[in-house]
Amino acid sequence: MKKGWISIVSGLILGLIISYFTLDYNGWTIIHHNQDGEVEKTINELDFNLITNSFLIVVASIIMIYLLLKLNDKYRKK
């Protein structure tokens, strides 16, 4: 149980740090103008590729840390 919580917390932190420094945010901004050329409304959209890739990096880091902790316990018991 302790390995699970350690791997989740540290994988979340490590995955977010890796995502922050390696992935680039490409959010779209759509600006609608009225007939006079004034800004009528602005729409900001999320970058779903960034969200998906960040999630996959976090999950991969959680799995890797869990496996490393499991291997560490296995070799310590020998």
mmCIF file of C-alpha atoms in Angstrom:
data_model
loop_
_atom_site.group_PDB
_atom_site.id
_atom_site.type_symbol
_atom_site.label_atom_id
_atom_site.label_comp_id
_atom_site.label_asym_id
_atom_site.label_seq_id
_atom_site.Cartn_x
_atom_site.Cartn_y
_atom_site.Cartn_z
ATOM 1 C CA MET A 1 0.000 0.000 0.000
ATOM 2 C CA LYS A 2 2.857 2.341 0.836
ATOM 3 C CA LYS A 3 4.526 1.676 -2.541
ATOM 4 C CA GLY A 4 1.292 2.585 -4.288
ATOM 5 C CA TRP A 5 0.934 5.969 -2.621
ATOM 6 C CA ILE A 6 4.610 6.787 -3.040
ATOM 7 C CA SER A 7 4.496 5.914 -6.730
ATOM 8 C CA ILE A 8 1.279 7.877 -7.329
ATOM 9 C CA VAL A 9 2.461 11.050 -5.612
ATOM 10 C CA SER A 10 6.008 11.011 -6.952
ATOM 11 C CA GLY A 11 4.841 9.943 -10.429
ATOM 12 C CA LEU A 12 2.342 12.785 -10.498
ATOM 13 C CA ILE A 13 4.985 15.319 -9.492
ATOM 14 C CA LEU A 14 7.637 13.937 -11.841
ATOM 15 C CA GLY A 15 5.186 13.563 -14.732
ATOM 16 C CA LEU A 16 3.939 17.132 -14.392
ATOM 17 C CA ILE A 17 7.500 18.468 -14.272
ATOM 18 C CA ILE A 18 8.443 16.489 -17.392
ATOM 19 C CA SER A 19 5.266 17.637 -19.152
ATOM 20 C CA TYR A 20 5.865 21.268 -18.252
ATOM 21 C CA PHE A 21 9.388 21.338 -19.653
ATOM 22 C CA THR A 22 8.907 19.133 -22.732
ATOM 23 C CA LEU A 23 5.415 19.856 -24.072
ATOM 24 C CA ASP A 24 4.280 23.116 -25.646
ATOM 25 C CA TYR A 25 0.830 24.655 -25.178
ATOM 26 C CA ASN A 26 -0.879 25.521 -28.471
ATOM 27 C CA GLY A 27 -4.263 26.815 -27.396
ATOM 28 C CA TRP A 28 -6.435 28.446 -29.998
ATOM 29 C CA THR A 29 -7.938 31.884 -29.602
ATOM 30 C CA ILE A 30 -10.838 32.732 -31.891
ATOM 31 C CA ILE A 31 -11.828 36.393 -32.087
ATOM 32 C CA HIS A 32 -15.183 37.412 -33.576
ATOM 33 C CA HIS A 33 -15.500 40.975 -34.852
ATOM 34 C CA ASN A 34 -18.715 42.860 -35.461
ATOM 35 C CA GLN A 35 -19.464 45.061 -38.490
ATOM 36 C CA ASP A 36 -17.515 48.007 -37.068
ATOM 37 C CA GLY A 37 -14.351 45.939 -36.607
ATOM 38 C CA GLU A 38 -14.654 45.889 -32.831
ATOM 39 C CA VAL A 39 -14.091 42.693 -30.901
ATOM 40 C CA GLU A 40 -17.475 41.144 -30.218
ATOM 41 C CA LYS A 41 -16.370 38.018 -28.373
ATOM 42 C CA THR A 42 -13.216 36.000 -27.769
ATOM 43 C CA ILE A 43 -13.198 32.205 -27.510
ATOM 44 C CA ASN A 44 -10.251 30.386 -25.912
ATOM 45 C CA GLU A 45 -9.987 26.667 -26.591
ATOM 46 C CA LEU A 46 -7.960 24.045 -24.769
ATOM 47 C CA ASP A 47 -5.175 22.057 -26.366
ATOM 48 C CA PHE A 48 -6.412 18.481 -25.942
ATOM 49 C CA ASN A 49 -3.183 17.021 -27.317
ATOM 50 C CA LEU A 50 -1.335 18.648 -24.425
ATOM 51 C CA ILE A 51 -3.799 17.270 -21.887
ATOM 52 C CA THR A 52 -3.672 13.760 -23.370
ATOM 53 C CA ASN A 53 0.116 13.672 -23.647
ATOM 54 C CA SER A 54 0.544 15.042 -20.113
ATOM 55 C CA PHE A 55 -1.804 12.367 -18.780
ATOM 56 C CA LEU A 56 0.132 9.628 -20.584
ATOM 57 C CA ILE A 57 3.463 10.933 -19.263
ATOM 58 C CA VAL A 58 2.090 11.003 -15.700
ATOM 59 C CA VAL A 59 0.704 7.452 -15.994
ATOM 60 C CA ALA A 60 3.975 6.178 -17.475
ATOM 61 C CA SER A 61 6.006 7.781 -14.688
ATOM 62 C CA ILE A 62 3.691 6.302 -12.030
ATOM 63 C CA ILE A 63 4.092 2.831 -13.544
ATOM 64 C CA MET A 64 7.872 3.184 -13.872
ATOM 65 C CA ILE A 65 8.295 4.344 -10.267
ATOM 66 C CA TYR A 66 6.067 1.521 -9.008
ATOM 67 C CA LEU A 67 8.066 -1.066 -10.953
ATOM 68 C CA LEU A 68 11.358 0.375 -9.692
ATOM 69 C CA LEU A 69 10.128 0.238 -6.089
ATOM 70 C CA LYS A 70 8.934 -3.335 -6.610
ATOM 71 C CA LEU A 71 12.315 -4.379 -8.066
ATOM 72 C CA ASN A 72 14.088 -2.605 -5.226
ATOM 73 C CA ASP A 73 12.105 -4.597 -2.639
ATOM 74 C CA LYS A 74 12.695 -7.826 -4.548
ATOM 75 C CA TYR A 75 16.478 -7.421 -4.588
ATOM 76 C CA ARG A 76 16.649 -6.210 -0.973
ATOM 77 C CA LYS A 77 14.957 -9.376 0.268
ATOM 78 C CA LYS A 78 17.601 -11.585 -1.360
#
